[in-house]
Amino acid sequence: MDPLASINPYVSLKGSHQLGQVYQKLPERSTRFLRYKGIEQLPGSSEKLLAFEFETHKTVDIKNQYSALSYTWGHPILDNFKDDLSHAIICNGQRMPIGLNLNDALHHIYVETDIAPPLFWVDAVCINQSDLTERAAQVALMTSIYYNASNVVVWLGKEDQDAHEALSIISEYVPALIKIILELLPGRTGGTEAGMVNLYDDAKLHEKYDLTPRSMDSWKALVRFLSRRWFNRIWIVQEMVFNQSHLICCGPLRFNWSDLDSFVSFVFGAQWHGLNFHGLERETLAIARVFTFHREIRLSNTDYLDDDPRLSLLSAEGKLYDTAQSYLLSSAFLEATDPRDRVFALSAFVNAYAAKSGIKPLWLRADYTLQTTEVMLRTAQVLLWKLRSLDMLSHVSDLSCRTQTTLPSWMPHFHTPGAVASVESLMDLHQGRKYHAGSLSLSVPTFSDIYLHLDSPGQELETQGYLLDTVEQVVHFDSGLISILEICLNLPPRYTNGESPVEALWRTIIGGRTDTAFPAPPETANDFALFVKAGLIGRAVEALEASDKDALMRLVTVLSDIEAHCPHPSIPTVDEFKGIVSSVMGDLSGCVTMLKELHAACSYRTLMSPTHRGQKGKALFRSKKGYLGLSPHSTQIGDEVWLLKGATLFHIFRKIDGSSVDKVLLGEGYVHGLMEGEALRLDGMSYSPVIIK
């Protein structure tokens, strides 16, 4: 019995007596296909329905003689739409209920256009959803089904004004993007600089490439279109990757995948929409992640990643499971009707990568009799066992965001959309390749000691670790710039690595790196100075407009204390700040202009954005011994900062009352000055057992 049968609307319908007769047992490695017969009426009914007959074939026997449909169950746009399956087709002489979106797709293909294929494969109809054995067998054949199809017909839903606007923008802007990209190639001069591309409101760029300026409403329409549910389905990745011939339909409109990918990659991924594209950053980031994952899947089955220095340290089997873990983590934001499909849908890519490497993978086969938590735990245990790496622990979501579950705290909730901390993980910075807190060298990594308590109800993970310190102060970034600067006043005059408190602070906030360098170059302090200046002016203006004398007094006091305790060129003195405020208050319109210019010129804001991403983002902490770092948002005073053996990063734990060994994992941590193995040389450093509940 399927424990999740209630979430599949087709299960109970396909289990009815009449439809049970339609679905005959399939021969081994065979699949059902639909052949269109026309529009018919059933005896005693006035209902005119599309009529089909089943044909059974092995996909390799009819290669390029059929098409496969890619679409969404439920509504193509609305998330909370409950489909009552009130539409229907005739299949082998029986009335078969289908969903709204599938009905629209079939009518478009067979009635409204001339794109009807001779044979058609549609998952909801061609698979007996109530037969668990058949479902599992057909999932195993999914790669073959899409690979051998002549093409994949993609149905995004009926067209609307958003779709028309999206097609208009993409059709006009993609040719200009190609010209811009060519100008950016090495050796070309006189072209546009990569960091200056602004397709949103750069009038000179529009004129140069003969582009029509688009309003923010037009861009919002494009974002809504690219947020349709089809783009976010996990199954569509293999449907698109294993067959390169796509017919993408949104009603009568036709889209090109390559154009969509190019546009999203540069305009949303590389932020070629300029700096004034406010209010859509989260949505465009989410869209870019979808297309990036498609690209990563394609590249993983080529030789492109063979030069990755991190993978070069792994065996062929290690590369396989590292790639599998990457698939699982990178796809965690995608949608799946059945949460177990987050593992089952990836088996095709794992098997394809394994076949390229000549390895037989240990990966869970589709089995819809298993509970969701059992599927996730088995998969996580295989990855930990095979990789001997604790990188997975970096992707647990913040404690305040975890749903009540029997899963241990060390395991990311792969089965819950948005519950895996991937984009906000420090591992996402340079793909984690620069940090090696638990190893003396990147080129000679230390493997972790991992013991999984498989016989324990709690599924604990036991490893070795070093307790560095306990947390004494926590500052959340949303508490404001003044609170962030105040933490410098509680640090010693010289940080553990000899830096000033202010330098340790600005380096910590950005995880010690820029987008291209680790450690961050000294000139990054200039960007931090602009960030501080803009923040101080903004806070002063707010306080003056509200006549908030206490806020102004606190601001001046903090600047005065920093000047006395730990002066730094990036933090203005009290006199310098008063001079800035005096000049600003005499020209409020000029003040607004100055703030916009400061924001536009300040790349530091972009560098620190990863610490703000996700549901909660990171917090800033100071430990009892004076270490400064980044930690999960839920970190509290008294929580422990640990270096686990072989770990890339530090980890933050909360003690369980009455035990010195048992811990609850809060998440990953960054400790400034100790991210390249320095902690391994500390006096008294030794490992002790840690059991993560």
XYZ file of C-alpha atoms in Angstrom, residues 39-477:
439
model
C -13.989 12.862 -30.910
C -16.570 10.323 -29.757
C -19.585 9.868 -27.503
C -20.078 7.010 -25.116
C -23.385 5.106 -25.376
C -26.121 6.863 -23.445
C -24.118 10.077 -23.055
C -24.258 13.407 -24.882
C -20.715 14.243 -23.793
C -18.276 14.582 -26.711
C -14.781 13.574 -25.650
C -11.350 13.032 -27.160
C -11.002 9.289 -27.708
C -7.789 7.251 -27.513
C -6.687 3.642 -27.558
C -3.745 2.190 -25.680
C -0.866 0.584 -27.531
C 1.942 -1.227 -25.736
C 5.523 -0.992 -26.992
C 9.100 -1.031 -25.839
C 10.438 2.477 -26.388
C 13.547 1.263 -28.221
C 11.308 -0.492 -30.764
C 9.490 2.715 -31.712
C 12.314 5.226 -31.319
C 11.378 8.649 -32.828
C 7.845 7.417 -33.602
C 6.110 9.051 -30.621
C 6.102 12.236 -28.565
C 6.074 12.683 -24.787
C 4.163 15.342 -22.874
C 5.743 17.549 -20.214
C 3.207 19.478 -18.092
C 1.999 20.019 -14.538
C -0.677 18.162 -12.678
C -3.132 20.629 -11.201
C -3.233 24.261 -12.298
C -0.392 25.687 -14.424
C -0.202 28.909 -12.378
C -2.082 28.590 -9.071
C -0.351 26.723 -6.224
C -3.355 25.882 -4.045
C -5.707 24.803 -6.824
C -7.603 21.584 -5.976
C -8.289 19.699 -9.180
C -11.537 17.707 -9.020
C -10.686 15.819 -12.251
C -14.059 16.838 -13.703
C -12.759 16.645 -17.284
C -12.456 13.375 -19.143
C -11.270 11.492 -22.225
C -12.318 8.121 -23.629
C -9.626 5.467 -23.355
C -10.189 1.937 -24.685
C -13.925 2.631 -24.676
C -14.057 3.772 -21.044
C -14.575 7.274 -19.668
C -11.346 8.325 -17.914
C -11.325 11.451 -15.679
C -8.365 13.818 -16.165
C -7.245 17.144 -14.709
C -7.905 20.654 -16.006
C -4.401 21.350 -17.310
C -4.059 17.975 -19.058
C -7.462 18.502 -20.671
C -6.341 21.913 -21.989
C -3.106 20.400 -23.315
C -4.821 17.536 -25.163
C -7.441 19.843 -26.705
C -4.712 22.225 -27.882
C -2.646 19.407 -29.401
C -5.459 17.416 -31.043
C -8.144 20.006 -31.796
C -6.654 23.506 -31.989
C -3.362 22.773 -33.828
C -1.739 20.390 -36.293
C 1.053 19.205 -33.945
C -0.684 15.961 -32.926
C 1.809 13.050 -32.800
C 0.842 9.547 -34.034
C 1.592 8.112 -30.580
C 1.669 10.085 -27.368
C 2.992 9.304 -23.886
C 1.280 11.053 -20.944
C 2.258 9.962 -17.437
C -1.106 10.446 -15.693
C -2.903 8.297 -18.280
C -0.285 5.836 -19.527
C 0.765 4.705 -16.038
C -1.696 2.915 -13.773
C -1.163 5.177 -10.782
C -2.920 2.759 -8.406
C -0.466 -0.062 -9.206
C 2.637 0.591 -7.078
C 4.727 -2.048 -8.838
C 3.928 -0.587 -12.230
C 4.570 2.971 -11.050
C 8.030 2.018 -9.787
C 8.836 0.107 -12.989
C 7.747 2.999 -15.215
C 9.793 5.506 -13.179
C 12.822 3.310 -13.887
C 12.001 3.556 -17.620
C 11.482 7.324 -17.617
C 14.898 8.087 -19.092
C 14.261 5.690 -21.964
C 10.768 7.096 -22.553
C 11.996 10.663 -23.020
C 15.294 9.781 -24.700
C 13.620 7.727 -27.465
C 10.782 10.187 -28.142
C 10.918 12.182 -31.379
C 10.301 15.297 -29.284
C 8.913 16.556 -25.998
C 5.788 18.678 -26.166
C 5.890 21.128 -23.264
C 2.555 22.553 -22.119
C 2.903 25.648 -19.907
C -0.850 26.271 -19.785
C -3.112 28.655 -21.649
C -1.679 31.974 -22.727
C -2.390 35.232 -20.888
C -1.091 38.798 -21.091
C 1.985 37.855 -19.038
C 2.923 35.207 -21.611
C 2.521 37.651 -24.503
C 4.697 40.220 -22.709
C 7.332 37.594 -21.891
C 7.565 36.432 -25.505
C 7.849 40.031 -26.694
C 10.726 40.858 -24.296
C 12.663 37.640 -24.881
C 12.282 37.765 -28.678
C 13.614 41.337 -28.781
C 16.292 41.182 -26.082
C 18.008 37.829 -26.757
C 19.604 38.953 -30.086
C 20.971 42.028 -28.272
C 22.313 39.787 -25.492
C 24.272 37.778 -28.046
C 25.856 40.985 -29.392
C 26.754 42.129 -25.868
C 28.294 38.751 -25.015
C 30.414 38.866 -28.169
C 31.664 42.340 -27.194
C 32.734 40.989 -23.796
C 34.979 38.323 -25.306
C 38.693 38.766 -24.513
C 40.496 40.973 -27.010
C 37.427 43.001 -27.939
C 37.689 46.732 -27.202
C 35.239 49.591 -27.144
C 32.334 47.426 -26.014
C 30.175 47.293 -22.923
C 31.758 46.300 -19.604
C 30.268 43.210 -17.947
C 29.543 44.980 -14.680
C 27.813 47.868 -16.458
C 25.167 45.921 -18.438
C 21.734 47.270 -17.535
C 18.902 46.093 -19.754
C 16.228 47.617 -17.521
C 16.703 51.395 -17.555
C 19.964 52.217 -19.357
C 18.785 54.555 -22.129
C 22.187 54.549 -23.860
C 22.220 50.746 -23.977
C 18.671 50.695 -25.349
C 19.653 53.161 -28.061
C 22.878 51.331 -28.938
C 21.143 47.985 -29.474
C 17.817 49.408 -30.692
C 15.873 48.007 -27.735
C 12.416 49.110 -26.656
C 12.487 50.342 -23.021
C 10.154 48.237 -20.883
C 8.277 49.392 -17.811
C 8.568 47.669 -14.458
C 5.059 46.257 -15.074
C 6.390 44.518 -18.195
C 9.310 43.034 -16.257
C 6.930 41.867 -13.523
C 4.820 40.148 -16.194
C 7.947 38.353 -17.423
C 8.815 37.258 -13.879
C 5.276 35.945 -13.329
C 5.466 33.984 -16.580
C 8.822 32.399 -15.669
C 7.364 31.527 -12.249
C 4.683 29.271 -13.738
C 4.594 25.933 -11.938
C 6.028 23.921 -14.834
C 9.426 25.597 -14.493
C 9.674 24.529 -10.841
C 8.801 20.828 -11.234
C 11.594 18.370 -10.463
C 10.477 15.862 -13.104
C 10.775 18.348 -15.970
C 14.565 18.433 -15.561
C 15.040 14.940 -16.958
C 12.214 15.497 -19.433
C 14.240 18.373 -20.907
C 17.761 17.006 -20.440
C 17.299 13.566 -21.985
C 15.618 14.905 -25.120
C 16.942 18.029 -26.833
C 13.955 18.484 -29.183
C 11.369 20.609 -27.387
C 8.133 22.188 -28.547
C 7.284 24.662 -25.760
C 3.649 25.768 -25.942
C 1.783 28.371 -23.929
C -1.547 28.292 -25.714
C -0.703 29.214 -29.329
C 2.565 30.943 -28.285
C 5.853 29.108 -28.886
C 9.018 29.567 -26.820
C 12.602 28.447 -27.408
C 14.425 26.846 -24.448
C 17.820 28.133 -25.526
C 16.494 31.703 -25.653
C 14.868 31.354 -22.231
C 18.083 29.916 -20.772
C 20.306 32.637 -22.264
C 18.015 35.414 -21.083
C 17.684 34.089 -17.530
C 21.387 33.261 -17.249
C 22.581 36.769 -18.011
C 19.702 39.089 -17.105
C 18.691 37.379 -13.854
C 21.711 35.202 -13.040
C 24.419 37.798 -13.800
C 22.067 40.646 -12.797
C 22.230 42.410 -16.156
C 19.052 44.224 -15.136
C 21.000 47.006 -13.400
C 20.916 48.333 -9.859
C 17.448 49.908 -9.893
C 15.612 46.620 -10.371
C 14.120 46.766 -6.879
C 11.472 44.453 -5.477
C 12.046 41.461 -7.752
C 15.442 40.247 -6.543
C 14.115 37.197 -4.669
C 11.925 36.104 -7.587
C 14.640 36.549 -10.214
C 17.119 34.666 -8.022
C 14.672 31.751 -7.744
C 14.142 31.696 -11.506
C 17.899 31.796 -12.152
C 18.414 28.844 -9.810
C 15.997 26.688 -11.833
C 17.845 27.284 -15.093
C 21.235 26.946 -13.384
C 20.263 23.497 -12.126
C 19.331 22.427 -15.666
C 22.746 23.594 -16.863
C 24.560 21.809 -14.013
C 22.790 18.542 -14.827
C 23.773 18.816 -18.479
C 27.386 19.684 -17.639
C 27.743 16.864 -15.110
C 27.359 14.333 -17.911
C 30.142 15.947 -19.949
C 33.872 16.350 -19.326
C 33.381 19.998 -18.352
C 33.680 19.352 -14.603
C 36.726 17.093 -14.829
C 38.999 20.081 -14.182
C 37.231 20.975 -10.919
C 40.114 20.957 -8.348
C 37.802 19.768 -5.597
C 36.626 16.752 -7.612
C 40.179 15.969 -8.693
C 40.882 14.833 -5.115
C 38.101 12.226 -5.216
C 38.023 8.711 -6.601
C 35.655 7.882 -9.438
C 33.166 6.548 -6.879
C 33.652 9.639 -4.716
C 32.886 11.888 -7.691
C 29.693 9.916 -8.341
C 28.321 10.358 -4.820
C 29.549 13.947 -4.540
C 27.615 14.666 -7.738
C 24.569 12.797 -6.420
C 24.643 14.857 -3.221
C 24.966 18.018 -5.285
C 21.910 16.971 -7.331
C 19.889 16.356 -4.181
C 20.829 19.656 -2.523
C 20.594 21.796 -5.657
C 17.142 20.490 -6.553
C 15.650 20.900 -3.090
C 13.790 24.091 -4.090
C 11.967 22.344 -6.950
C 8.404 21.070 -6.589
C 7.190 17.475 -6.514
C 3.630 16.261 -5.969
C 5.088 13.239 -4.191
C 8.016 14.247 -1.897
C 9.677 10.830 -2.419
C 10.223 11.834 -6.036
C 12.940 14.206 -4.858
C 15.082 11.069 -4.672
C 13.419 8.902 -7.325
C 13.443 11.639 -10.000
C 17.206 12.031 -9.608
C 17.989 8.345 -10.128
C 18.153 8.874 -13.898
C 20.962 11.419 -13.549
C 22.829 9.361 -10.949
C 22.630 6.288 -13.181
C 23.711 8.259 -16.260
C 26.743 9.670 -14.425
C 27.576 6.205 -13.071
C 27.352 4.640 -16.537
C 29.796 7.258 -17.852
C 32.220 6.345 -15.051
C 31.721 2.590 -15.286
C 30.350 2.312 -11.730
C 27.306 0.495 -10.408
C 25.683 3.041 -8.071
C 24.140 2.326 -4.698
C 21.001 4.451 -5.025
C 17.471 3.863 -3.785
C 15.157 2.558 -6.495
C 11.635 3.895 -6.755
C 9.506 2.162 -4.134
C 6.179 3.801 -3.357
C 5.490 1.528 -0.401
C 8.104 3.421 1.644
C 7.375 6.353 3.942
C 8.897 9.702 2.941
C 11.193 9.872 5.972
C 12.484 6.358 5.239
C 13.386 7.345 1.669
C 15.195 10.483 2.829
C 17.072 8.801 5.678
C 18.290 5.906 3.534
C 19.535 8.337 0.890
C 21.315 10.590 3.399
C 22.936 7.594 5.080
C 24.295 6.283 1.763
C 25.819 9.679 0.938
C 27.451 10.059 4.364
C 28.809 6.519 4.242
C 30.196 6.788 0.724
C 31.617 10.335 0.938
C 32.900 10.346 4.535
C 32.167 14.068 4.420
C 30.066 16.268 6.677
C 29.259 18.848 3.975
C 25.619 17.727 4.077
C 25.305 19.250 7.555
C 25.764 22.724 6.079
C 22.379 22.440 4.422
C 20.083 21.950 7.409
C 17.600 24.799 7.651
C 17.444 27.146 10.618
C 16.011 25.541 13.756
C 13.078 27.964 13.787
C 12.107 26.887 10.252
C 12.126 23.124 10.781
C 8.805 21.338 10.874
C 8.074 18.912 13.688
C 9.525 15.623 12.565
C 11.155 12.422 13.723
C 14.176 13.123 11.525
C 17.476 13.810 13.321
C 18.795 17.377 13.425
C 21.810 16.513 11.234
C 19.652 15.694 8.203
C 18.427 18.369 5.764
C 14.703 18.091 5.022
C 15.080 17.228 1.340
C 11.399 16.315 1.133
C 10.113 19.784 2.048
C 10.330 22.572 -0.593
C 12.498 25.445 0.633
C 13.601 23.577 3.768
C 17.150 22.883 2.572
C 19.616 25.691 3.195
C 21.429 25.628 -0.132
C 21.591 29.143 -1.531
C 22.249 30.692 1.892
C 24.861 28.125 2.860
C 28.462 29.224 3.224
C 29.237 26.164 1.100
C 27.640 28.061 -1.783
C 30.409 30.694 -1.681
C 33.000 29.526 -4.208
C 31.114 26.199 -3.853
C 32.884 25.908 -0.506
C 36.207 25.215 -2.225
C 38.227 27.848 -0.376
C 37.409 26.876 3.216
C 39.156 23.951 4.896
C 38.673 24.579 8.623
C 39.127 20.894 9.520
C 42.118 20.191 7.259
C 45.587 21.715 7.135
C 45.495 21.831 3.346
C 42.931 21.916 0.555
C 45.010 19.443 -1.418
C 45.233 16.919 1.435
C 41.763 16.803 3.023
C 41.107 15.067 6.326
C 38.229 12.595 6.132
C 35.562 12.659 8.823
C 34.915 9.844 11.290
C 31.249 9.044 10.800
C 29.250 6.381 12.608
C 25.532 6.107 11.923
C 23.394 4.597 14.690
C 21.096 2.739 12.287
C 19.699 0.564 15.090
C 18.677 3.588 17.149
C 15.170 5.075 16.887
C 16.761 8.525 16.732
C 19.123 7.664 13.847
C 21.945 9.583 15.569
C 25.179 10.498 13.831
C 28.365 10.076 15.870
C 31.606 11.805 14.941
C 34.684 13.442 16.496
C 34.945 17.151 17.213
C 36.746 19.941 19.051
C 34.821 22.410 21.202
C 36.319 25.767 20.225
C 34.202 28.042 22.413
C 30.709 29.064 23.497
C 28.665 31.961 22.166
C 28.544 35.081 24.357
C 26.884 37.650 22.058
C 24.508 37.364 19.077
C 23.630 40.207 16.695
C 21.068 39.794 13.939
C 21.609 41.802 10.772
